[in-house]
Amino acid sequence: MNKITLMAALVGMSVSGWTHAATDVDKMSQLTIIPNHNPTLVRNFNPYLPGRLHTARDFIYEQLVIFNELKGNTPEFRLATDYHFSDDLKRITFDIREGVKWSDGTPFSAKDVAFTFNNLKKTPALDDRGVNKLIDKVTADGNTVTFYLTEINTNAAYEISLIPVVAEHVWSKVKDPTTFVNENPVGTGPFTEIPRFTPSLFLQCRNPNYWDNDNLDVDCLRVPQYNHNDQVLAALVNSEVDWGGSFVPDIESTYLKASKNHGYWYTAAGTQSFMFNFDNSDPVKREALNNVDFRRAFSMALDRQTVIDVANYGNGTLNDFASGLGYAFEAWSDKAVHKQYSPYMTYNPKDAKALLKKAGFVDRNGDGLVETPSGKTLTLEIQSPGGWTDFNNVVILAAEQLEAVGIDIKVRTPDFAVYNTNMQKAGYDIAFTNYFHGPTPHKYWSSAYHSKLQRGESMPRFAMHFWSDPKLDTLLDNFYKTDKRDEQITIAHQIQRMIAENQVTVPVISGSNFYQYNTQRFTGWWNKDNAKGRPMPWEGTPERLLHVLDLKPVI
């Protein structure tokens, strides 16, 4: 079916589900994508709800601007064509693209943008990124939208752009948006129509009114249900998946050699760390976890390079920054601080044992395992999400290394939802987790250490160590109150020192962004020789929309 015939068919379809054109779906190009893992597929395209399908954002609800992080946060304009700050940095105005329509044919306008953000104010439970704290009010005037900020934040355009813009003529009629599952979405993005949906597979197909349809050659996203890495691995190796982003052990032999059409490209990702529960309800465990020398000895017991080589099959980069900064952000690092605390981030089991002894953690009963300074038996659990093979491997290997210096560790791999809840409710001992990798280190540091994100406000698994310091919060809050890089670097150095000297977490790896592709059915894939942006299919990678626009079906 050529594009002209397809578009004619699409225009004649009902918005509620392509009921009289289902036979045409199998003739369309279908890009098989795995944006996340699900135990079952639930038809929920509400882009704000926690249980949403991860093709709602970006593909149904397009962004105002896509900031290309691989290209130094270069703006790629989509629903907006430009933006600018006022001289006092307290207002930001977006110029809205003219001629855009919603998928039901209704014109898109600046009023939809203003409605979206005012609706978040009205229903704060939808505000999963905390943007309400950033915005005082929003006004629309012609084809411009102006955001009045509660405080200076030179990262405001980035944060605003991540919020899905919804249709006023649809959402103004929704009685309770916190329970609205939005089964038949109306969006501005490239794929808004749902001709097929089952608990194990759904198709999300071309928006007949998409403003950029001339540059779109993929007709449908085909999204199968997978629940863990092992299922995905089999599908990838058997060429059942076009676009994946999963951990693949020994990828050169297991995936690359399985077909000449297979390729992969791993870009730099965020920090992966062990996180301690400072608010543990068990006084024995709290005695250990709140002791900075215990945390440092824990860190020195870890052979990070072996973790990378064995548990991660060579994926990732050693992270020996006590602040978690990592070498991707070395330009932001105070070299003296890095050097001062690097001994605690270096594998040294002899010194780890000595530091434990100095802190009062000694083996009193001769079983090879240390007791607490108060003489209590100490056993700690480390949790990682079930099915996350790479994380589970890291934790198992780390437990062996920790036992070698006398720390008794038990490994737990609960379902991801349980893993998250455990952290949210301070019901864990130690967790292995990963963090966001943004255009500056602020995204990582703020999500990982700001006290406003503790007790489950919006990102439960990132800051749930329950360690806090008002001075650190102030530094994080001030980072984007200036647009001068030298001032931001000064703040970054202070943040780095505070986190490092307290060894709040134990960073291990700067991870890899997992991404696999198959050229059997589509060409135009991003890779190291076509490095146009971050290539992953996951939600949280807005550049994936630009990636789709570069793909073409193999004829």
Coordinates of C-alpha atoms in Angstrom, one line a residue:
M1 CA 0.0 0.0 0.0
N2 CA 1.6 3.3 -1.0
K3 CA 1.5 6.4 1.2
I4 CA -1.2 8.2 -0.8
T5 CA -3.5 5.2 -0.7
L6 CA -2.8 4.7 3.0
M7 CA -3.5 8.3 3.9
A8 CA -6.8 8.2 2.0
A9 CA -7.8 5.1 3.9
L10 CA -6.8 6.6 7.2
V11 CA -8.8 9.8 6.7
G12 CA -11.9 7.7 6.2
M13 CA -11.4 5.6 9.3
S14 CA -13.3 6.1 12.6
V15 CA -11.2 7.6 15.4
S16 CA -12.5 4.9 17.8
G17 CA -10.5 2.1 16.3
W18 CA -10.3 1.6 12.5
T19 CA -13.3 -0.7 12.7
H20 CA -13.9 -0.8 8.9
A21 CA -10.3 -1.0 7.8
A22 CA -8.8 -3.7 10.0
T23 CA -8.0 -5.8 6.9
D24 CA -5.6 -3.1 5.7
V25 CA -3.5 -3.2 8.8
D26 CA -1.5 -6.3 7.9
K27 CA -0.5 -4.6 4.6
M28 CA 1.1 -1.7 6.5
S29 CA 4.7 -1.5 7.6
Q30 CA 4.9 -2.5 11.3
L31 CA 7.9 -1.6 13.4
T32 CA 8.2 -4.1 16.3
I33 CA 9.4 -2.2 19.3
I34 CA 9.9 -3.0 23.0
P35 CA 9.6 0.2 25.0
N36 CA 9.4 -1.5 28.4
H37 CA 8.5 -4.8 30.2
N38 CA 4.9 -5.6 31.2
P39 CA 3.4 -8.7 32.8
T40 CA 0.3 -8.0 30.6
L41 CA -0.8 -5.2 28.3
V42 CA -3.5 -2.9 29.7
R43 CA -5.2 -0.4 27.3
N44 CA -4.1 2.7 29.2
F45 CA -2.9 5.6 27.0
N46 CA -3.3 8.3 29.7
P47 CA 0.2 9.9 29.4
Y48 CA 0.2 10.9 33.1
L49 CA -0.8 7.7 34.9
P50 CA 1.8 5.4 36.4
G51 CA 0.4 2.3 34.6
R52 CA 0.4 3.9 31.2
L53 CA 1.7 2.2 28.1
H54 CA 5.1 3.5 27.2
T55 CA 4.2 4.5 23.6
A56 CA 1.8 7.2 24.8
R57 CA 4.4 9.9 25.4
D58 CA 6.2 11.1 22.3
F59 CA 4.3 8.9 19.8
I60 CA 0.8 9.9 20.7
Y61 CA 1.5 13.2 22.5
E62 CA 4.4 15.0 20.7
Q63 CA 6.6 17.4 22.6
L64 CA 6.9 21.2 22.1
V65 CA 10.7 20.7 21.7
I66 CA 12.9 17.7 21.8
F67 CA 16.3 18.5 23.4
N68 CA 18.9 16.2 21.8
E69 CA 21.1 15.2 24.8
L70 CA 23.7 13.5 22.6
K71 CA 24.2 16.8 20.8
G72 CA 24.6 18.9 23.9
N73 CA 20.9 19.5 24.5
T74 CA 20.4 21.0 21.0
P75 CA 16.7 21.9 20.6
E76 CA 14.8 20.1 17.8
F77 CA 11.5 22.0 17.4
R78 CA 8.3 20.1 17.1
L79 CA 4.9 21.6 18.2
A80 CA 6.8 24.8 19.0
T81 CA 9.0 26.6 16.5
D82 CA 11.1 28.7 19.0
Y83 CA 11.3 29.8 22.6
H84 CA 13.0 32.7 24.5
F85 CA 13.4 33.9 28.1
S86 CA 12.6 37.3 29.3
D87 CA 15.5 39.5 30.4
D88 CA 14.9 38.7 34.1
L89 CA 14.8 35.0 33.3
K90 CA 11.3 34.8 35.0
R91 CA 9.2 34.2 31.9
I92 CA 9.6 31.8 28.9
T93 CA 7.6 32.2 25.7
F94 CA 7.1 29.4 23.1
D95 CA 6.0 30.1 19.6
I96 CA 3.5 27.4 18.6
R97 CA 3.6 25.7 15.2
E98 CA 0.7 26.7 13.0
G99 CA -1.3 24.3 10.9
V100 CA -1.0 21.3 13.3
K101 CA -4.2 19.3 13.9
W102 CA -5.2 16.7 16.5
S103 CA -5.7 13.2 15.2
D104 CA -9.5 13.8 15.1
G105 CA -9.0 16.8 12.8
T106 CA -9.5 19.5 15.3
P107 CA -7.0 22.3 15.0
F108 CA -4.2 22.4 17.6
S109 CA -3.4 25.7 19.2
A110 CA -1.6 27.6 22.0
K111 CA -4.8 27.3 24.0
D112 CA -4.3 23.5 24.2
V113 CA -0.8 24.1 25.7
A114 CA -2.1 26.5 28.3
F115 CA -5.0 24.2 29.1
T116 CA -2.6 21.3 29.7
F117 CA -0.5 23.0 32.3
N118 CA -3.5 24.7 34.0
N119 CA -5.0 21.2 34.2
L120 CA -1.9 20.0 36.0
K121 CA -2.4 22.8 38.5
K122 CA -6.0 21.7 38.9
T123 CA -5.0 18.0 39.2
P124 CA -1.6 17.9 40.8
A125 CA -1.7 14.1 41.0
L126 CA -0.9 14.1 37.2
D127 CA 2.3 16.1 37.8
D128 CA 4.8 13.3 37.8
R129 CA 7.7 15.6 37.1
G130 CA 7.0 18.3 39.7
V131 CA 6.6 21.0 37.0
N132 CA 3.8 22.7 39.1
K133 CA 6.5 23.9 41.5
L134 CA 8.3 25.6 38.6
I135 CA 5.3 27.4 37.0
D136 CA 3.2 30.1 38.5
K137 CA 0.8 30.6 35.6
V138 CA 0.4 30.0 31.9
T139 CA -1.2 32.3 29.3
A140 CA -1.9 31.9 25.6
D141 CA -2.0 34.8 23.2
G142 CA -2.4 34.0 19.5
N143 CA 0.1 31.4 18.6
T144 CA 2.4 32.0 21.7
V145 CA 2.3 30.5 25.2
T146 CA 4.0 32.3 28.1
F147 CA 5.1 30.5 31.2
Y148 CA 5.5 32.7 34.3
L149 CA 8.0 30.9 36.5
T150 CA 7.9 30.7 40.3
E151 CA 11.7 31.2 40.3
I152 CA 14.5 31.6 37.9
N153 CA 15.2 28.2 36.3
T154 CA 17.3 28.2 33.1
N155 CA 16.4 24.6 32.6
A156 CA 12.7 25.5 32.4
A157 CA 12.3 24.9 28.6
Y158 CA 13.7 21.4 29.0
E159 CA 11.3 20.6 31.9
I160 CA 8.3 22.1 30.2
S161 CA 8.9 20.2 27.0
L162 CA 8.7 16.9 28.8
I163 CA 5.1 17.4 29.7
P164 CA 2.6 15.7 27.3
V165 CA 0.3 18.3 25.7
V166 CA -3.3 17.1 25.6
A167 CA -6.4 18.3 23.7
E168 CA -8.6 20.7 25.6
H169 CA -11.7 19.7 23.6
V170 CA -11.2 16.1 24.9
W171 CA -9.7 16.5 28.4
S172 CA -11.9 19.4 29.5
K173 CA -14.8 16.8 29.5
V174 CA -12.9 14.2 31.5
K175 CA -14.5 14.1 35.0
D176 CA -11.5 12.4 36.8
P177 CA -8.2 12.4 34.8
T178 CA -6.6 10.4 37.5
T179 CA -8.7 7.3 36.6
F180 CA -9.1 8.1 32.9
V181 CA -7.4 5.3 30.9
N182 CA -7.8 7.1 27.5
E183 CA -8.5 4.0 25.5
N184 CA -8.9 5.8 22.2
P185 CA -6.5 8.7 22.4
V186 CA -6.6 11.9 20.4
G187 CA -3.0 13.2 19.9
T188 CA -0.7 15.3 17.7
G189 CA 2.0 12.6 17.4
P190 CA 2.7 10.2 14.5
F191 CA 1.0 7.1 15.9
T192 CA -2.5 7.7 17.5
E193 CA -4.7 4.9 16.0
I194 CA -5.2 1.6 17.8
P195 CA -6.6 -1.0 15.3
R196 CA -5.6 -4.0 17.4
F197 CA -5.2 -4.5 21.1
T198 CA -4.8 -7.7 23.1
P199 CA -3.2 -8.5 26.5
S200 CA -0.1 -9.8 24.6
L201 CA 0.1 -7.4 21.5
F202 CA -1.1 -4.1 20.2
L203 CA -0.7 -2.0 17.1
Q204 CA -0.4 1.7 17.3
C205 CA -0.7 3.2 13.8
R206 CA -0.3 6.3 11.8
N207 CA -2.1 9.5 12.7
P208 CA -4.0 10.5 9.5
N209 CA -3.6 14.2 10.5
Y210 CA 0.0 14.2 11.6
W211 CA 1.6 17.5 10.7
D212 CA 4.9 15.8 9.7
N213 CA 3.4 12.8 7.8
D214 CA 5.5 13.7 4.7
N215 CA 8.6 12.7 6.7
L216 CA 7.1 9.5 8.2
D217 CA 7.6 6.2 6.4
V218 CA 6.7 3.8 9.2
D219 CA 3.0 3.0 9.3
C220 CA 2.6 1.3 12.7
L221 CA 4.3 0.4 15.9
R222 CA 3.9 -3.2 16.8
V223 CA 4.2 -3.7 20.5
P224 CA 4.4 -7.3 21.9
Q225 CA 4.2 -8.1 25.6
Y226 CA 7.4 -9.2 27.3
N227 CA 8.0 -9.3 31.0
H228 CA 11.8 -9.8 31.4
N229 CA 15.1 -9.8 29.7
D230 CA 15.2 -13.5 29.0
Q231 CA 12.1 -13.3 26.9
V232 CA 13.4 -10.3 25.1
L233 CA 16.7 -11.9 24.4
A234 CA 15.1 -14.9 22.6
A235 CA 13.0 -12.5 20.5
L236 CA 16.0 -10.4 19.6
V237 CA 18.2 -13.3 18.6
N238 CA 15.3 -14.8 16.5
S239 CA 14.9 -11.5 14.6
E240 CA 11.4 -11.0 16.0
V241 CA 12.2 -7.5 17.2
D242 CA 13.2 -4.5 15.1
W243 CA 14.0 -2.1 17.9
G244 CA 15.1 -3.2 21.3
G245 CA 16.7 -1.7 24.4
S246 CA 17.4 -4.7 26.6
F247 CA 20.5 -6.1 28.4
V248 CA 22.0 -8.8 26.2
P249 CA 24.8 -11.0 27.7
D250 CA 27.9 -11.3 25.5
I251 CA 26.1 -9.4 22.8
E252 CA 28.8 -9.9 20.1
S253 CA 28.3 -13.7 20.1
T254 CA 24.7 -14.0 21.2
Y255 CA 23.1 -11.3 19.1
L256 CA 25.5 -9.8 16.5
K257 CA 26.6 -13.2 15.1
A258 CA 23.0 -14.5 15.0
S259 CA 22.2 -12.5 11.9
K260 CA 24.0 -10.2 9.5
N261 CA 21.0 -7.8 10.0
H262 CA 21.7 -7.4 13.7
G263 CA 23.4 -4.3 15.1
Y264 CA 23.8 -2.5 18.4
W265 CA 25.1 0.8 19.7
Y266 CA 25.6 1.5 23.4
T267 CA 25.8 5.2 24.3
A268 CA 26.8 6.5 27.7
A269 CA 24.2 6.1 30.4
G270 CA 23.7 7.2 34.0
T271 CA 25.3 6.1 37.2
Q272 CA 24.4 2.8 38.8
S273 CA 24.8 2.7 42.6
F274 CA 24.1 0.9 45.8
M275 CA 21.7 2.9 47.9
F276 CA 21.5 2.6 51.7
N277 CA 18.3 3.0 53.8
F278 CA 19.4 5.5 56.4
D279 CA 15.9 5.3 57.9
N280 CA 15.9 1.5 58.4
S281 CA 13.5 0.5 61.2
D282 CA 15.9 -2.2 62.5
P283 CA 18.3 -0.5 65.0
V284 CA 21.0 -3.1 64.3
K285 CA 21.0 -2.5 60.5
R286 CA 20.6 1.3 61.0
E287 CA 23.8 1.2 63.2
A288 CA 25.7 -0.1 60.2
L289 CA 24.0 1.8 57.4
N290 CA 24.4 5.2 59.1
N291 CA 28.1 4.7 59.6
V292 CA 30.1 6.5 56.9
D293 CA 33.2 4.2 57.5
F294 CA 31.0 1.1 57.0
R295 CA 29.7 2.6 53.7
R296 CA 33.3 3.3 52.6
A297 CA 34.5 -0.2 53.5
F298 CA 31.5 -1.5 51.6
S299 CA 32.7 0.5 48.6
M300 CA 36.3 -0.7 48.9
A301 CA 35.2 -4.3 48.9
L302 CA 33.8 -4.0 45.4
D303 CA 35.9 -5.0 42.4
R304 CA 34.2 -2.7 40.0
Q305 CA 36.1 -3.8 36.9
T306 CA 35.2 -7.4 37.6
V307 CA 31.6 -6.4 38.0
I308 CA 31.7 -4.8 34.6
D309 CA 33.6 -7.7 32.9
V310 CA 31.7 -10.6 34.5
A311 CA 28.3 -9.4 35.7
N312 CA 27.8 -6.9 32.9
Y313 CA 29.7 -8.8 30.2
G314 CA 31.9 -5.8 29.6
N315 CA 29.1 -3.3 29.4
G316 CA 29.6 0.0 31.2
T317 CA 32.4 2.2 32.5
L318 CA 34.0 2.1 35.9
N319 CA 32.7 4.9 38.1
D320 CA 35.2 5.8 40.9
F321 CA 33.6 9.1 41.8
A322 CA 32.2 9.1 45.4
S323 CA 29.8 11.7 44.2
G324 CA 28.7 9.4 41.3
L325 CA 29.6 12.1 38.8
G326 CA 31.2 9.7 36.4
Y327 CA 33.7 10.3 33.5
A328 CA 30.9 11.4 31.1
F329 CA 30.7 14.6 33.3
E330 CA 34.4 14.9 34.1
A331 CA 34.4 18.4 32.9
W332 CA 32.2 19.3 35.8
S333 CA 34.4 17.6 38.4
D334 CA 36.7 19.2 41.0
K335 CA 39.8 17.1 40.4
A336 CA 41.0 17.5 43.9
V337 CA 37.8 16.2 45.4
H338 CA 37.8 13.2 43.0
K339 CA 41.4 12.4 44.0
Q340 CA 40.7 12.9 47.7
Y341 CA 37.9 10.3 47.9
S342 CA 39.0 7.9 45.1
P343 CA 40.8 5.6 47.6
Y344 CA 37.3 4.7 49.0
M345 CA 36.1 4.0 45.5
T346 CA 39.0 1.7 44.7
Y347 CA 39.0 -2.1 45.2
N348 CA 41.1 -2.8 48.3
P349 CA 39.8 -5.6 50.5
K350 CA 42.7 -5.4 52.9
D351 CA 42.0 -1.7 53.6
A352 CA 38.2 -2.4 53.7
K353 CA 38.7 -4.9 56.5
A354 CA 41.0 -2.4 58.3
L355 CA 38.4 0.3 58.0
L356 CA 35.7 -2.0 59.3
K357 CA 37.8 -2.9 62.3
K358 CA 38.6 0.8 63.0
A359 CA 34.8 1.6 62.9
G360 CA 34.1 -1.3 65.4
F361 CA 32.8 -3.8 63.0
V362 CA 34.7 -7.0 64.0
D363 CA 34.2 -10.7 63.9
R364 CA 33.6 -11.6 67.6
N365 CA 32.4 -15.2 67.2
G366 CA 34.9 -16.5 64.6
D367 CA 32.4 -17.2 61.8
G368 CA 34.2 -14.9 59.4
L369 CA 31.4 -12.2 59.5
V370 CA 31.5 -8.9 61.3
E371 CA 29.2 -7.9 64.1
T372 CA 28.2 -4.2 64.7
P373 CA 30.1 -2.0 67.2
S374 CA 27.4 -2.8 69.8
G375 CA 28.1 -6.5 69.3
K376 CA 25.0 -7.4 67.4
T377 CA 24.8 -10.0 64.5
L378 CA 24.6 -8.2 61.2
T379 CA 22.9 -9.5 58.0
L380 CA 21.9 -7.1 55.3
E381 CA 19.7 -7.7 52.2
I382 CA 20.4 -6.1 48.8
Q383 CA 17.5 -5.9 46.5
S384 CA 17.4 -5.5 42.7
P385 CA 14.3 -5.8 40.4
G386 CA 13.4 -9.4 39.4
G387 CA 14.0 -10.0 35.7
W388 CA 16.6 -7.3 35.4
T389 CA 19.3 -9.8 34.6
D390 CA 22.2 -7.3 34.5
F391 CA 21.3 -5.8 37.9
N392 CA 20.7 -9.2 39.4
N393 CA 24.2 -10.4 38.2
V394 CA 25.8 -7.3 39.7
V395 CA 24.2 -7.8 43.1
I396 CA 25.1 -11.6 43.2
L397 CA 28.7 -10.9 42.4
A398 CA 28.9 -7.9 44.8
A399 CA 27.5 -10.1 47.6
E400 CA 30.4 -12.5 47.1
Q401 CA 32.9 -9.7 47.2
L402 CA 31.3 -8.2 50.4
E403 CA 31.3 -11.5 52.1
A404 CA 35.0 -11.8 51.5
V405 CA 35.6 -8.8 53.8
G406 CA 33.2 -10.1 56.4
I407 CA 29.9 -8.4 55.5
D408 CA 27.0 -10.9 55.4
I409 CA 24.7 -10.2 52.5
K410 CA 21.5 -11.8 51.3
V411 CA 20.3 -11.1 47.7
R412 CA 16.6 -10.4 47.0
T413 CA 15.0 -9.9 43.6
P414 CA 11.4 -8.8 44.1
D415 CA 9.1 -7.7 41.2
F416 CA 9.8 -4.1 40.1
A417 CA 6.6 -2.8 41.8
V418 CA 7.5 -4.4 45.1
Y419 CA 11.1 -3.2 44.7
N420 CA 9.8 0.4 44.3
T421 CA 7.4 0.1 47.2
N422 CA 10.1 -1.2 49.5
M423 CA 12.1 1.9 48.9
Q424 CA 9.2 4.3 49.0
K425 CA 8.2 2.9 52.5
A426 CA 11.8 2.6 53.8
G427 CA 11.3 -1.1 53.9
Y428 CA 14.7 -2.3 52.5
D429 CA 18.3 -2.4 53.6
I430 CA 20.3 -1.8 50.4
A431 CA 19.2 -1.5 46.8
F432 CA 21.0 -1.5 43.5
T433 CA 19.6 1.2 41.2
N434 CA 20.3 3.4 38.3
Y435 CA 19.8 7.1 37.7
F436 CA 19.0 9.5 34.9
H437 CA 21.7 10.8 32.7
G438 CA 20.9 14.4 31.6
P439 CA 22.5 17.2 29.7
T440 CA 24.3 18.3 32.9
P441 CA 25.0 16.4 36.2
H442 CA 22.2 18.3 37.8
K443 CA 19.6 15.8 36.5
Y444 CA 21.3 12.9 38.2
W445 CA 22.2 14.8 41.4
S446 CA 18.8 16.4 41.9
S447 CA 16.8 13.2 41.3
A448 CA 19.2 11.1 43.5
Y449 CA 19.8 13.4 46.5
H450 CA 17.2 16.2 46.8
S451 CA 15.1 15.7 49.9
K452 CA 11.9 16.9 48.0
L453 CA 11.9 13.6 46.2
Q454 CA 11.9 11.4 49.3
R455 CA 8.8 9.8 50.8
G456 CA 7.4 9.0 47.4
E457 CA 6.7 12.4 45.8
S458 CA 7.4 11.3 42.2
M459 CA 10.5 9.2 41.7
P460 CA 10.4 6.6 44.5
R461 CA 13.5 4.6 43.6
F462 CA 16.0 7.4 43.2
A463 CA 16.3 9.4 46.4
M464 CA 14.9 6.9 48.9
H465 CA 18.0 6.7 51.1
F466 CA 16.4 9.3 53.4
W467 CA 19.7 11.2 53.8
S468 CA 19.3 14.9 53.4
D469 CA 21.0 18.2 54.0
P470 CA 19.3 21.6 53.6
K471 CA 22.6 23.1 52.2
L472 CA 22.6 20.5 49.5
D473 CA 19.0 21.2 48.6
T474 CA 19.8 24.9 48.3
L475 CA 22.8 24.2 46.0
L476 CA 20.7 22.0 43.8
D477 CA 17.9 24.6 43.7
N478 CA 20.4 27.3 42.7
F479 CA 22.1 25.4 39.9
Y480 CA 19.6 26.6 37.2
K481 CA 19.2 30.1 38.7
T482 CA 22.0 31.2 36.5
D483 CA 22.7 30.8 32.8
K484 CA 26.5 31.3 33.4
R485 CA 28.4 28.1 33.1
D486 CA 31.3 29.1 35.4
E487 CA 28.8 29.8 38.2
Q488 CA 27.2 26.4 37.6
I489 CA 30.6 24.7 37.7
T490 CA 31.3 26.4 41.1
I491 CA 28.0 25.0 42.4
A492 CA 28.7 21.6 40.9
H493 CA 32.0 21.4 42.8
Q494 CA 30.3 22.1 46.1
I495 CA 27.6 19.5 45.4
Q496 CA 30.3 17.0 44.5
R497 CA 32.2 17.5 47.7
M498 CA 29.1 17.2 50.0
I499 CA 28.0 13.9 48.4
A500 CA 31.5 12.5 48.3
E501 CA 32.5 13.3 51.8
N502 CA 29.3 11.7 53.2
Q503 CA 29.5 8.6 50.8
V504 CA 25.7 8.8 50.6
T505 CA 25.6 6.1 48.0
V506 CA 28.2 3.7 46.6
P507 CA 28.5 4.3 42.8
V508 CA 29.8 1.3 40.8
I509 CA 29.3 1.8 37.1
S510 CA 28.4 4.4 34.6
G511 CA 26.0 2.2 32.6
S512 CA 25.3 1.8 29.0
N513 CA 22.2 2.7 27.2
F514 CA 21.1 -0.6 25.7
Y515 CA 20.0 -0.5 22.1
Q516 CA 19.7 -3.2 19.5
Y517 CA 18.3 -2.9 15.9
N518 CA 17.5 -5.2 13.0
T519 CA 18.0 -4.0 9.4
Q520 CA 15.9 -6.9 7.9
R521 CA 12.7 -4.9 7.7
F522 CA 13.8 -1.2 8.2
T523 CA 16.8 0.9 7.4
G524 CA 18.0 4.3 8.7
W525 CA 19.0 3.2 12.2
W526 CA 21.1 5.4 14.3
N527 CA 24.5 4.0 15.3
K528 CA 28.0 5.1 15.9
D529 CA 28.4 5.9 12.1
N530 CA 25.0 7.7 12.1
A531 CA 25.1 9.2 15.5
K532 CA 22.1 11.6 15.4
G533 CA 20.9 11.2 18.9
R534 CA 20.3 8.8 21.8
P535 CA 18.9 5.7 20.1
M536 CA 16.9 3.8 22.8
P537 CA 13.2 3.0 22.4
W538 CA 12.4 3.6 26.0
E539 CA 10.0 6.2 27.4
G540 CA 12.2 9.1 28.7
T541 CA 14.1 9.2 25.4
P542 CA 12.1 11.9 23.4
E543 CA 14.7 11.6 20.6
R544 CA 13.1 8.3 19.7
L545 CA 10.5 10.2 17.7
L546 CA 13.2 11.7 15.6
H547 CA 14.7 8.2 15.2
V548 CA 11.4 6.8 13.9
L549 CA 11.3 9.6 11.3
D550 CA 14.6 8.5 9.9
L551 CA 13.5 4.8 9.4
K552 CA 12.3 3.5 6.1
P553 CA 10.8 0.1 5.4
V554 CA 12.9 -2.3 3.3
I555 CA 11.1 -2.7 -0.1

